[in-house]
mmCIF file of C-alpha atoms and ligand atoms in Angstrom:
data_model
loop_
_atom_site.group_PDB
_atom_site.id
_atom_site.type_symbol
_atom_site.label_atom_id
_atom_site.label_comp_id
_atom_site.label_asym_id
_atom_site.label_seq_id
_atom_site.Cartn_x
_atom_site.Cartn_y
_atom_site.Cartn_z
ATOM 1 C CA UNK A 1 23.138 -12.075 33.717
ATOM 2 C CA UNK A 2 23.285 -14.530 30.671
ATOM 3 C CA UNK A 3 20.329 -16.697 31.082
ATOM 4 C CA UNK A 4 20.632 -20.547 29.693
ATOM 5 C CA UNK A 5 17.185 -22.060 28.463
ATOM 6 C CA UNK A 6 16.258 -24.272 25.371
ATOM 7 C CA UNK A 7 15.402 -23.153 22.405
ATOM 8 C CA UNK A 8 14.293 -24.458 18.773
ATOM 9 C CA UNK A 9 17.225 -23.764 16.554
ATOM 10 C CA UNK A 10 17.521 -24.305 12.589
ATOM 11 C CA UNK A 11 21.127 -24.890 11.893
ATOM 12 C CA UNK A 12 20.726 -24.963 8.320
ATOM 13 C CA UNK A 13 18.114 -25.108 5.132
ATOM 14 C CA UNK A 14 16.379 -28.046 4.854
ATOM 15 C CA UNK A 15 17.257 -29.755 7.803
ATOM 16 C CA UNK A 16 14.192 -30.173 11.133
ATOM 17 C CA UNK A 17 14.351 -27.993 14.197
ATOM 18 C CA UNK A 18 16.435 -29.380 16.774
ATOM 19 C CA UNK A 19 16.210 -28.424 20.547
ATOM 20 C CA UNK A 20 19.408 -26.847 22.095
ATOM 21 C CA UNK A 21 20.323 -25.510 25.306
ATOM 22 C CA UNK A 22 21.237 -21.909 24.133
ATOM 23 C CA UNK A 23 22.386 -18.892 26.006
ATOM 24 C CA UNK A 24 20.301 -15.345 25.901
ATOM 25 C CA UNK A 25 22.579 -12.268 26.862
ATOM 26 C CA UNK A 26 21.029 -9.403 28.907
ATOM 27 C CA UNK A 27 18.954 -6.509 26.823
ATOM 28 C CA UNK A 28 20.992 -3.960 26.105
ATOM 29 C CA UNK A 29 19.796 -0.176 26.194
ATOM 30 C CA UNK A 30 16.342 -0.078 24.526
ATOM 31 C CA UNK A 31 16.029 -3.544 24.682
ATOM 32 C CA UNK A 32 13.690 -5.878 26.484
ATOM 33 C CA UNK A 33 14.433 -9.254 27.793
ATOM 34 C CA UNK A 34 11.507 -11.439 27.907
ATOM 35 C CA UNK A 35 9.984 -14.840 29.090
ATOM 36 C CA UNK A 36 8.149 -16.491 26.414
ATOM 37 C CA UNK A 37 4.841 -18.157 28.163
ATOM 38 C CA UNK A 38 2.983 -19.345 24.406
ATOM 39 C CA UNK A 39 4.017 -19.035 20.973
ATOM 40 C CA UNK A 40 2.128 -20.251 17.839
ATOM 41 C CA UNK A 41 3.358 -21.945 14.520
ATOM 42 C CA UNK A 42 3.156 -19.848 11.015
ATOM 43 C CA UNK A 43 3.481 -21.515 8.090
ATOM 44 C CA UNK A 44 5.675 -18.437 7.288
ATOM 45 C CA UNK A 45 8.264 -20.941 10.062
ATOM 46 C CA UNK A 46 7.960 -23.171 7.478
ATOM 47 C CA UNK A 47 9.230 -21.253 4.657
ATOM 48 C CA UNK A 48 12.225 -20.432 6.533
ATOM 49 C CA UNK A 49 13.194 -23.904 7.215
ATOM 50 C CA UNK A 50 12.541 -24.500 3.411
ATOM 51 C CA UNK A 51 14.767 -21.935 2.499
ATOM 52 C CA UNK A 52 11.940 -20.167 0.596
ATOM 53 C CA UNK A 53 12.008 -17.232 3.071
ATOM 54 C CA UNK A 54 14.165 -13.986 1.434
ATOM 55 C CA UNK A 55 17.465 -13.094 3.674
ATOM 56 C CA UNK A 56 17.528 -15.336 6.810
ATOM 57 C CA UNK A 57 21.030 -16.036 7.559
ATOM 58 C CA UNK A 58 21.058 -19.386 9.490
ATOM 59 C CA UNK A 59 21.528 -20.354 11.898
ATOM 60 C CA UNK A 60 18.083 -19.102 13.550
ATOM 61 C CA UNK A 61 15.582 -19.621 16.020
ATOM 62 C CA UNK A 62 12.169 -18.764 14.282
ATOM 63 C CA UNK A 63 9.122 -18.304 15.527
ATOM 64 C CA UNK A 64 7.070 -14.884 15.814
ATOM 65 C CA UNK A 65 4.014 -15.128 17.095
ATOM 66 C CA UNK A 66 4.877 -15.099 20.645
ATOM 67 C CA UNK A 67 3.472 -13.921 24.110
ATOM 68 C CA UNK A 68 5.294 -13.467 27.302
ATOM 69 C CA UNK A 69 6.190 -12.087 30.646
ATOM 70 C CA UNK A 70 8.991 -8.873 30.318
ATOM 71 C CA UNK A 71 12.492 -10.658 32.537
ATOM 72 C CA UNK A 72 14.431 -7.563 32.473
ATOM 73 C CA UNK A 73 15.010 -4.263 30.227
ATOM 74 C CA UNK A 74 17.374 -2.437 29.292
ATOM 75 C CA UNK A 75 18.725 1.278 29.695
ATOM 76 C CA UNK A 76 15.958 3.654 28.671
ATOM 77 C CA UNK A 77 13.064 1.612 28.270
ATOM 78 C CA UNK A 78 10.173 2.791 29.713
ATOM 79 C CA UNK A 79 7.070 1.288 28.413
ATOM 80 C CA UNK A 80 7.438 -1.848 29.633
ATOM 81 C CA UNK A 81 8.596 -3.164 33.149
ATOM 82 C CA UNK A 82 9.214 -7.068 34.433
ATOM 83 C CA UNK A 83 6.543 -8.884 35.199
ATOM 84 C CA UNK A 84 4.057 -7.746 32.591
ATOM 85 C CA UNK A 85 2.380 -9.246 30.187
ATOM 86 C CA UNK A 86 3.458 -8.232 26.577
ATOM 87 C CA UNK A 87 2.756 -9.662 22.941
ATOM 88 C CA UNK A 88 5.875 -9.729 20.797
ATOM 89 C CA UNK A 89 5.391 -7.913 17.692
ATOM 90 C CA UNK A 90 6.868 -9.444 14.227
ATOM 91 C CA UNK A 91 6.353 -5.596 12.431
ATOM 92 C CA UNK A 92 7.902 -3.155 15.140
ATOM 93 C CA UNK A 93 6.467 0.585 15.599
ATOM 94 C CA UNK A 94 9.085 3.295 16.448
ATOM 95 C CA UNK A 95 6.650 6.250 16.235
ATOM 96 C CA UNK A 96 9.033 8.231 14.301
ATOM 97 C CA UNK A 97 9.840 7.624 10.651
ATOM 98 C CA UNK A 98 7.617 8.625 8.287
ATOM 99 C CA UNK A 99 6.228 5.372 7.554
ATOM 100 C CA UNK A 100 4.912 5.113 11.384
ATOM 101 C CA UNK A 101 3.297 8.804 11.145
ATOM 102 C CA UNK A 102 1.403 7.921 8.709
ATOM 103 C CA UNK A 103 -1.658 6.588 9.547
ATOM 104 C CA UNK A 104 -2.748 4.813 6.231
ATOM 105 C CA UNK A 105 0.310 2.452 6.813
ATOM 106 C CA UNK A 106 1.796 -0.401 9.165
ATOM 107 C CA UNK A 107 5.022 -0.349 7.941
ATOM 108 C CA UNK A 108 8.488 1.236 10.099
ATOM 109 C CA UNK A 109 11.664 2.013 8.432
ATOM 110 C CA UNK A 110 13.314 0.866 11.491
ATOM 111 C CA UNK A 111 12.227 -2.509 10.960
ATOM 112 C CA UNK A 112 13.995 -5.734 10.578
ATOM 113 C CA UNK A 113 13.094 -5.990 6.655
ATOM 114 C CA UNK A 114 14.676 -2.497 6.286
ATOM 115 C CA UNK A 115 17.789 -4.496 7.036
ATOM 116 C CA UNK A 116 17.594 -7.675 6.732
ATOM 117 C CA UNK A 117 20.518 -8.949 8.276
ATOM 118 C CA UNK A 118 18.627 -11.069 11.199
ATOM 119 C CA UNK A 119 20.563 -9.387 14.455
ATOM 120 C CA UNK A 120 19.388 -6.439 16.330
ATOM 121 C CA UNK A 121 19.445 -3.262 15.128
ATOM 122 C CA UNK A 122 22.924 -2.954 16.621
ATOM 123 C CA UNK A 123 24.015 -6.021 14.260
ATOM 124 C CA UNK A 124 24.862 -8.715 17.123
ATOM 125 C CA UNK A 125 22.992 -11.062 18.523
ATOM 126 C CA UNK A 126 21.859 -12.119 21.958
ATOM 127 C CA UNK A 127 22.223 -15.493 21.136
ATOM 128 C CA UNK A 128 24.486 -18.235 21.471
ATOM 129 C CA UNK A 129 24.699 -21.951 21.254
ATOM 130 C CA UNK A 130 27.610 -24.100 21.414
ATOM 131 C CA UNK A 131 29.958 -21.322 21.071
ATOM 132 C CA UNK A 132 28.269 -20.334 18.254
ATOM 133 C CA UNK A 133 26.257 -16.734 17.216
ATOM 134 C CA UNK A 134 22.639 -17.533 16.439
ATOM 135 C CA UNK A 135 20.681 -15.269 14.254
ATOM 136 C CA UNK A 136 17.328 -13.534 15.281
ATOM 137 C CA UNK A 137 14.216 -14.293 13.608
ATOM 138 C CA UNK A 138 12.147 -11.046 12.578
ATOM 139 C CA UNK A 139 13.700 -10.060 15.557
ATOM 140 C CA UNK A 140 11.394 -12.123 17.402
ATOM 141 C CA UNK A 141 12.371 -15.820 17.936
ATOM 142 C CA UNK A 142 9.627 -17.088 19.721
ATOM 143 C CA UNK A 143 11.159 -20.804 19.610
ATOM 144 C CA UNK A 144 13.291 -19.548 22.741
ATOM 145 C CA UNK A 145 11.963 -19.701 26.147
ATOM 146 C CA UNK A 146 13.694 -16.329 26.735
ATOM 147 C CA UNK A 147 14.360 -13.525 23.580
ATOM 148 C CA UNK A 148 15.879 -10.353 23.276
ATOM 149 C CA UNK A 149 13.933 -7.756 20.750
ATOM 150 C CA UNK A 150 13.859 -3.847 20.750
ATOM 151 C CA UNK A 151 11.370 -1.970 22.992
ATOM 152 C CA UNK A 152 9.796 -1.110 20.479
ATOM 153 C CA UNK A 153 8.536 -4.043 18.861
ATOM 154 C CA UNK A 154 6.816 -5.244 21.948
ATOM 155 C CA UNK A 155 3.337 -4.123 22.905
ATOM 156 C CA UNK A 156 2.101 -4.374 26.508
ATOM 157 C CA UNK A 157 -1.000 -5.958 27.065
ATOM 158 C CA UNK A 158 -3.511 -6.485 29.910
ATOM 159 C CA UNK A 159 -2.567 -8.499 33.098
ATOM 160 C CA UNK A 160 -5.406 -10.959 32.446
ATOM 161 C CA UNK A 161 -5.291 -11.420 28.701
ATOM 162 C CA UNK A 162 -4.380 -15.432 28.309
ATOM 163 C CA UNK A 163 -1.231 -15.725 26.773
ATOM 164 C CA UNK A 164 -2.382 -18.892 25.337
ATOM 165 C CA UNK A 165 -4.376 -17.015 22.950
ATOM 166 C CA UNK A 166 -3.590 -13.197 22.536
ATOM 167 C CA UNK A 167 -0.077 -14.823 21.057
ATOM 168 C CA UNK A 168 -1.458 -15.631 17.598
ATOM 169 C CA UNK A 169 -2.436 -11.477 17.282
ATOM 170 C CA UNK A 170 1.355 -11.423 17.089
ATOM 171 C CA UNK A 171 1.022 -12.615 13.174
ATOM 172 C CA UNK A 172 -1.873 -15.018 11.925
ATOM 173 C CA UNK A 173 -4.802 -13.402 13.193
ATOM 174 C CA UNK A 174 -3.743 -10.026 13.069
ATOM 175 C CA UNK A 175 -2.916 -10.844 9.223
ATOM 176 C CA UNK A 176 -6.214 -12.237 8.203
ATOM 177 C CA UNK A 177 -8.660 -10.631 10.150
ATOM 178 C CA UNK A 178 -6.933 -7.257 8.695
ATOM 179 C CA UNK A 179 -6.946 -8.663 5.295
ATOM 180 C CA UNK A 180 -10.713 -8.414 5.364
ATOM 181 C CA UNK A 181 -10.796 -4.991 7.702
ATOM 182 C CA UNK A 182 -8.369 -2.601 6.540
ATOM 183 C CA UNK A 183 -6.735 -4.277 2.806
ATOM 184 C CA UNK A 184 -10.100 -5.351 1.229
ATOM 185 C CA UNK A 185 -12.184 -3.148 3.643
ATOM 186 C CA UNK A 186 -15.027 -5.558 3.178
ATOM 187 C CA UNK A 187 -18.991 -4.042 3.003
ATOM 188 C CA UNK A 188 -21.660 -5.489 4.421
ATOM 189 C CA UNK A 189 -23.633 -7.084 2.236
ATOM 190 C CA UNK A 190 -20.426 -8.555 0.023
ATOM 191 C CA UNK A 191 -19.705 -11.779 -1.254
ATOM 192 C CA UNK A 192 -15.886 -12.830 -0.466
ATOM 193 C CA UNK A 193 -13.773 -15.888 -1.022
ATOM 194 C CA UNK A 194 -10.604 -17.357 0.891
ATOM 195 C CA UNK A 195 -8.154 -19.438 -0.220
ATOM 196 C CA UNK A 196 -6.695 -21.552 2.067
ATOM 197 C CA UNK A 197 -7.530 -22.346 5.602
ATOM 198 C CA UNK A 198 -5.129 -22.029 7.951
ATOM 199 C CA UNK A 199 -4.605 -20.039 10.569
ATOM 200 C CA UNK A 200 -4.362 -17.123 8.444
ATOM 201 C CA UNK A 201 -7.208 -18.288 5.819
ATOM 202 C CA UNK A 202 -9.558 -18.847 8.792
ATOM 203 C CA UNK A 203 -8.642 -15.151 10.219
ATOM 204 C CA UNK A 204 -10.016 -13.557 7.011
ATOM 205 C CA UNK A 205 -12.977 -15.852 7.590
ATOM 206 C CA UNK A 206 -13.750 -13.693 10.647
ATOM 207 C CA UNK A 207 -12.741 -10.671 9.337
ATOM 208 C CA UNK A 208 -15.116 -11.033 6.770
ATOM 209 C CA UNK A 209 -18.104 -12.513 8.942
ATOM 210 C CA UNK A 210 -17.636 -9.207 11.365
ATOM 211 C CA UNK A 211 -17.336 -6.963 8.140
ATOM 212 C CA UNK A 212 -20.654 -8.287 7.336
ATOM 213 C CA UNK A 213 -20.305 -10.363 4.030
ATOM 214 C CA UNK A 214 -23.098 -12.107 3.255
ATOM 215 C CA UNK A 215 -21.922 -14.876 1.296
ATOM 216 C CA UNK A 216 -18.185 -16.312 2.710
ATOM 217 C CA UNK A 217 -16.839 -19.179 0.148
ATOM 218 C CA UNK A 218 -14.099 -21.298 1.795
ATOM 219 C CA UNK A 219 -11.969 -22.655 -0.364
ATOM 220 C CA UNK A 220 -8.994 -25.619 0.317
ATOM 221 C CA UNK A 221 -7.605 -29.225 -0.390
ATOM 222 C CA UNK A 222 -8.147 -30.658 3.249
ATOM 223 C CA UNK A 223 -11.794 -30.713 3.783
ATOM 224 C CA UNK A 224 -10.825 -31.380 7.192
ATOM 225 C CA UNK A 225 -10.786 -27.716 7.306
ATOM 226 C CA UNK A 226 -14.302 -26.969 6.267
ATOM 227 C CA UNK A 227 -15.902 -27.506 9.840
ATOM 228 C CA UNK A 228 -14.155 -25.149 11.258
ATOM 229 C CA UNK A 229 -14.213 -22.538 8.450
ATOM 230 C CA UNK A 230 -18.061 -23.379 8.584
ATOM 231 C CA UNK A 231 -18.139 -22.459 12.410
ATOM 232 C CA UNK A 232 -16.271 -18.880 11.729
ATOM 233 C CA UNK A 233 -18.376 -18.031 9.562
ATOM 234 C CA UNK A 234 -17.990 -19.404 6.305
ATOM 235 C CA UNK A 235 -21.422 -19.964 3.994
ATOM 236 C CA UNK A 236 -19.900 -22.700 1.285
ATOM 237 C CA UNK A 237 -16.765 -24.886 1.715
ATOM 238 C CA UNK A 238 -15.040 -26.045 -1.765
ATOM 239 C CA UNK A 239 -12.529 -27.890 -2.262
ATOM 240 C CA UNK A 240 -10.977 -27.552 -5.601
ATOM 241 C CA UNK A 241 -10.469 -31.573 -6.402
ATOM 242 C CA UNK A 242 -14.181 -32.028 -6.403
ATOM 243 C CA UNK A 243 -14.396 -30.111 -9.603
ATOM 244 C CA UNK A 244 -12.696 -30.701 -12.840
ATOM 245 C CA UNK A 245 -13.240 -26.601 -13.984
ATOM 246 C CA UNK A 246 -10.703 -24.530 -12.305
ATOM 247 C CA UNK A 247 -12.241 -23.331 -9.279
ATOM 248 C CA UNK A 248 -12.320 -19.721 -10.164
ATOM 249 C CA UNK A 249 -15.069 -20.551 -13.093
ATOM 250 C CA UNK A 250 -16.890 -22.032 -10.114
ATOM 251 C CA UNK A 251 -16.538 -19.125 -7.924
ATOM 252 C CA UNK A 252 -17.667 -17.054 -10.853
ATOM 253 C CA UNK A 253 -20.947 -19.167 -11.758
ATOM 254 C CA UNK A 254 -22.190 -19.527 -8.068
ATOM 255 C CA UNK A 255 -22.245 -16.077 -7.798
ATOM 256 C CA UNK A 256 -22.779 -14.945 -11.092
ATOM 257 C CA UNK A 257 -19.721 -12.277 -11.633
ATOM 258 C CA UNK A 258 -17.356 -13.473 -9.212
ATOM 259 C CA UNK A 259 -17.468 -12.104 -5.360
ATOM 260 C CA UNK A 260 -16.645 -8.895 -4.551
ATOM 261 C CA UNK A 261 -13.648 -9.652 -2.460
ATOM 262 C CA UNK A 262 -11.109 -12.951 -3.079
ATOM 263 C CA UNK A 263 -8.157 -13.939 -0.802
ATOM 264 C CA UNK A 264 -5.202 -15.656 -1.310
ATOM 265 C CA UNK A 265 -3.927 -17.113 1.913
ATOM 266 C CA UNK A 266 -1.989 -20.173 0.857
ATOM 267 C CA UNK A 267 1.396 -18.819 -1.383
ATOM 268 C CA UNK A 268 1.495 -20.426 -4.334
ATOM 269 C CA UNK A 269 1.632 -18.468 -7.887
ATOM 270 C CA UNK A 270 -1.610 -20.817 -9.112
ATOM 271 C CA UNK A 271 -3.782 -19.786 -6.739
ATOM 272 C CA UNK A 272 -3.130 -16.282 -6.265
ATOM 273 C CA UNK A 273 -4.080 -16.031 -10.327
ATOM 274 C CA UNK A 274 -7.348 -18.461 -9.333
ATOM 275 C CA UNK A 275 -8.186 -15.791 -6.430
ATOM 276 C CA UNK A 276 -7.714 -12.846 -8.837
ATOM 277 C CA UNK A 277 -9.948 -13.937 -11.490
ATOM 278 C CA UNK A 278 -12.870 -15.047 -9.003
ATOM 279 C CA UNK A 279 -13.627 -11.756 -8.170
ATOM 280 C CA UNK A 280 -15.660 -9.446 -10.472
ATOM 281 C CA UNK A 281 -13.485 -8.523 -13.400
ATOM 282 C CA UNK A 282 -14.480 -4.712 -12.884
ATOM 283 C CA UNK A 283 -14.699 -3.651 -9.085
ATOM 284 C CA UNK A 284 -13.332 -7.342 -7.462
ATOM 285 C CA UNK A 285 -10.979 -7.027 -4.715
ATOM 286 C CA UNK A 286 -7.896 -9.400 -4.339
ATOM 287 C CA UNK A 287 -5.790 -9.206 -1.787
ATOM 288 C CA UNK A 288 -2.636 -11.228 -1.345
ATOM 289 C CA UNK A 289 -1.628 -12.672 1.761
ATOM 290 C CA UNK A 290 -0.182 -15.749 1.123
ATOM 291 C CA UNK A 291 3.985 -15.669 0.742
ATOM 292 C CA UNK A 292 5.600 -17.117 -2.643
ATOM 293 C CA UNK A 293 8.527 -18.624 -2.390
ATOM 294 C CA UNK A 294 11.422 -16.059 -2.773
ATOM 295 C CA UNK A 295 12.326 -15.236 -5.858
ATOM 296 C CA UNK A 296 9.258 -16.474 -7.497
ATOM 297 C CA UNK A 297 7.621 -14.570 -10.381
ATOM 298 C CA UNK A 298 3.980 -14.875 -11.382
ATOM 299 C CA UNK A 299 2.472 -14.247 -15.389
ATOM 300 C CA UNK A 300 -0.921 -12.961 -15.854
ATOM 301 C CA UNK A 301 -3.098 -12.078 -18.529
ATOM 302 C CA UNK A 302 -3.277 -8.523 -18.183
ATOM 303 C CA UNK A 303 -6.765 -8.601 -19.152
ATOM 304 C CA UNK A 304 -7.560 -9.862 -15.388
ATOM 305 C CA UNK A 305 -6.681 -6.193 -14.504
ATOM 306 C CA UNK A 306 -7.379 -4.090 -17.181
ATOM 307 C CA UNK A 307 -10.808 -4.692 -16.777
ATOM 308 C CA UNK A 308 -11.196 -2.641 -13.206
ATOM 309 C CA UNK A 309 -10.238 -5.165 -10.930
ATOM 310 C CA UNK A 310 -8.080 -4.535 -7.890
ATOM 311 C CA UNK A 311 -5.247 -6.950 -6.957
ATOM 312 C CA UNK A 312 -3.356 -5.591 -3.433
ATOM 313 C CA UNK A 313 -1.045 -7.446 -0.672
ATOM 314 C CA UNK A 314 -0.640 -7.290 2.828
ATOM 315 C CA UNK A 315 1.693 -7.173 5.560
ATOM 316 C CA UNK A 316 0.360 -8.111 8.944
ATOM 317 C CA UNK A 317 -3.027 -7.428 7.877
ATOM 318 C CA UNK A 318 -2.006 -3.579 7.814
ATOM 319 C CA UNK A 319 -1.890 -3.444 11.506
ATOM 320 C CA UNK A 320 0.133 -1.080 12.986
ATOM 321 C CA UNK A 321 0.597 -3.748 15.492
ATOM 322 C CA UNK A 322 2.089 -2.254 18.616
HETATM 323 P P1 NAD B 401 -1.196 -22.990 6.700
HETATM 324 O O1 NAD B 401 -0.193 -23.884 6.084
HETATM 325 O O2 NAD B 401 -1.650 -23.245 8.098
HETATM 326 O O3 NAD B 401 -2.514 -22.972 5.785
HETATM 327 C C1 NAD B 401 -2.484 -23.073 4.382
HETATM 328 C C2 NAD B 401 -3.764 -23.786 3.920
HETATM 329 O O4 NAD B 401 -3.765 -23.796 2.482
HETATM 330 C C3 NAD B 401 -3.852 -25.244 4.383
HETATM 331 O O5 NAD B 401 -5.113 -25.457 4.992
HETATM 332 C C4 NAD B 401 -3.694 -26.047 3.094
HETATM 333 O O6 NAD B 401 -4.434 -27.263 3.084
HETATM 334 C C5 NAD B 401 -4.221 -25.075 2.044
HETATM 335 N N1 NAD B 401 -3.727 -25.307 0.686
HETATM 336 C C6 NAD B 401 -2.477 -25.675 0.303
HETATM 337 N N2 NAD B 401 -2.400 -25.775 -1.035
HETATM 338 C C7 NAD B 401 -3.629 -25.466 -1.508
HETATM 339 C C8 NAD B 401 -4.187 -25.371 -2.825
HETATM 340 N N3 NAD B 401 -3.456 -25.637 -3.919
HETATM 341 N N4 NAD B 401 -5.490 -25.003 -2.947
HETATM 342 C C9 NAD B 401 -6.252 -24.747 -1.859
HETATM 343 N N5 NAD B 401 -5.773 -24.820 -0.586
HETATM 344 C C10 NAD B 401 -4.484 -25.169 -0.423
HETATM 345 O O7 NAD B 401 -0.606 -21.516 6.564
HETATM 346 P P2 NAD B 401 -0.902 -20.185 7.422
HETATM 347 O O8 NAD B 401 -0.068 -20.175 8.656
HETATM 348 O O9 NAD B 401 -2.377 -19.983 7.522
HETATM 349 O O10 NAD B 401 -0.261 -19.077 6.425
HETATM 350 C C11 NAD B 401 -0.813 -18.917 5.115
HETATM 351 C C12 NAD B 401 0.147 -18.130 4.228
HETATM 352 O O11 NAD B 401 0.209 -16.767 4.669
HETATM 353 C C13 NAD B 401 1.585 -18.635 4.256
HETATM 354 O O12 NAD B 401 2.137 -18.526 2.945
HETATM 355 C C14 NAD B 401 2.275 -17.665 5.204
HETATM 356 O O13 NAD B 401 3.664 -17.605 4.982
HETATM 357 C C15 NAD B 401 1.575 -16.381 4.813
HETATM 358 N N6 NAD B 401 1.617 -15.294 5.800
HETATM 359 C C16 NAD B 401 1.671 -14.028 5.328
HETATM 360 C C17 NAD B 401 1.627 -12.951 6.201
HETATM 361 C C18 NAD B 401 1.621 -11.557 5.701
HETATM 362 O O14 NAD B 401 1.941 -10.626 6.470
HETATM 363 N N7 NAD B 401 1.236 -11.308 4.468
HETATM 364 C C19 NAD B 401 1.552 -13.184 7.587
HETATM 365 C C20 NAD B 401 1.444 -14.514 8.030
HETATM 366 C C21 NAD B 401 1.477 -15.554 7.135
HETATM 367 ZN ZN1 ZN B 402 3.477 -15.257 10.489
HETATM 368 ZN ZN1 ZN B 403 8.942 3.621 12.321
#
């Protein structure tokens, strides 16, 4: 049965969300049809309504950090069964490629990025809206009270985990808390520094607080931010307009050779440099997180690297989510 509920579409770049009544078409085989209960907002949504997001075809419902109740499945799925609780998971796992066996990595050549045409992996959509075919998000499109996705990019979860919560391991924490765990693989002991504090920013926050770091500098342009950062974990709150050197040469002096581990967890070229040269110019740590607009380019002076340092990304935090 086609069910009809809303849903937040993006009709085009550039233009707001705007709530339609869409229709979601049954999960075919290996699919899994499912009741979103609570989704939270990425600023990686934001890119896409930018247009700064590589290959979305529009238009799309967004959204991907979602948690739900399964509605109905599909032929052959057998991990999941309606009624339980699941957490919708915006880097699948099939268990079988080679990327999936091995255990150093999150990634899954079955994966939406693999081909990033924004329909299922049979290349049509389960949505509709005004007669039109609406593209999937990451395969997730948590914007929808009801989505479609493959079996295998949902993960079931306990019957009392609150929904309300667990839904932001389905990106943002997952992604900075695993920035600090498994990308920088923080020591106890270490100094680190975040830029940016947003949902992702403050993840890495905990991530490095539970690591262990002894000195956490929080850096952003909304101070409104530093309470909370402060709460999580953070030891020092800066925000680069209060200075008129650029913040990395402050990083650097308050901790004499830079911290041992930087993050960059806002997107833009500038401060992914700044978060590269505040951590020790031989055995620093950076770790990207943040997400450039596509088709952006960065220039460094090589000398940032040559000297030892370490400069790495991350996707999902290197989670193999499911
Ligand atoms: P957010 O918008 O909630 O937070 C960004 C923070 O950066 C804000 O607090 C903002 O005030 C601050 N900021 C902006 N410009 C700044 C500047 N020049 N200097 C210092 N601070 C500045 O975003 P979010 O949801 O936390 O996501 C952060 C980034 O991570 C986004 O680019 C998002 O697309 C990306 N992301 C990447 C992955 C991944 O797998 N690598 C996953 C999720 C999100
Ligand atoms: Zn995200
Ligand atoms: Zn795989």
């Amino acid at each position: 049965q086609v069910i009809r509920c809303r849903a937040a579409v993006a009709w085009a770049t550039g233009k707001p969300l705007s709530l339609e009544e869409v229709e979601v078409a049954p999960p075919k085989a290996g699919e899994v049809r499912i009741k979103i209960v609570a989704t939270g907002i990425c600023r990686t949504d934001d890119h896409i309504l930018e247009g700064s997001f590589p290959d979305v075809d529009f238009p799309v419902i967004p959204g991907h950090e979602g948690a739900g109740i399964v509605e109905s499945v599909g032929e052959g799925v057998t991990s999941v069964k309606p009624g339980e609780k699941v957490i919708l998971v915006s880097l699948p796992h099939c268990g079988e490629c080679s990327f999936c066996l091995n255990p150093e990595s999150n990634y899954c050549l079955k994966s939406h990025l693999s081909e990033p045409q924004n329909l299922l992996p049979d290349k049509t959509s389960r949505f509709t809206c005004k007669g039109k075919q609406i593209h999937h998000f990451l395969w997730v499109s948590t914007f929808s009270e009801y989505t479609v996705i493959p079996e295998y990019a949902v993960a079931k979860i306990d019957a009392a985990a609150p929904l309300d919560k667990v839904c932001l391991l389905g990106c943002g924490f997952s992604t900075g808390y695993g920035a600090a765990i498994n990308a920088a693989k923080v020591k106890p002991g270490s100094t680190c520094a975040i830029f940016g504090l947003g949902g992702v920013g403050l993840s890495v926050v905990i991530g490095c607080k539970v690591a262990g770091a002894s000195r956490i500098i929080a850096i952003d342009i909304n101070k409104d931010k530093f309470a909370k950062a402060k709460e999580l974990g953070a030891t020092d709150c800066l925000n680069p307009r209060d200075f008129k050197k650029p913040i990395q040469e402050v990083v650097t002096e308050m901790t004499g050779h830079g911290v041992d581990y930087s993050f960059e967890a806002i997107g833009l070229a500038d401060t992914m440099i700044a978060a590269l040269a505040s951590c020790n110019m031989n055995t620093g740590v950076c770790v990207m997180v943040g997400l450039a607009d596509s088709g952006s380019l960065i220039s460094i002076d090589p000398m940032l690297l040559l000297s030892g340092r370490t400069w790495k990304g991350t996707l999902l935090g290197g989670m193999k989510l499911r």
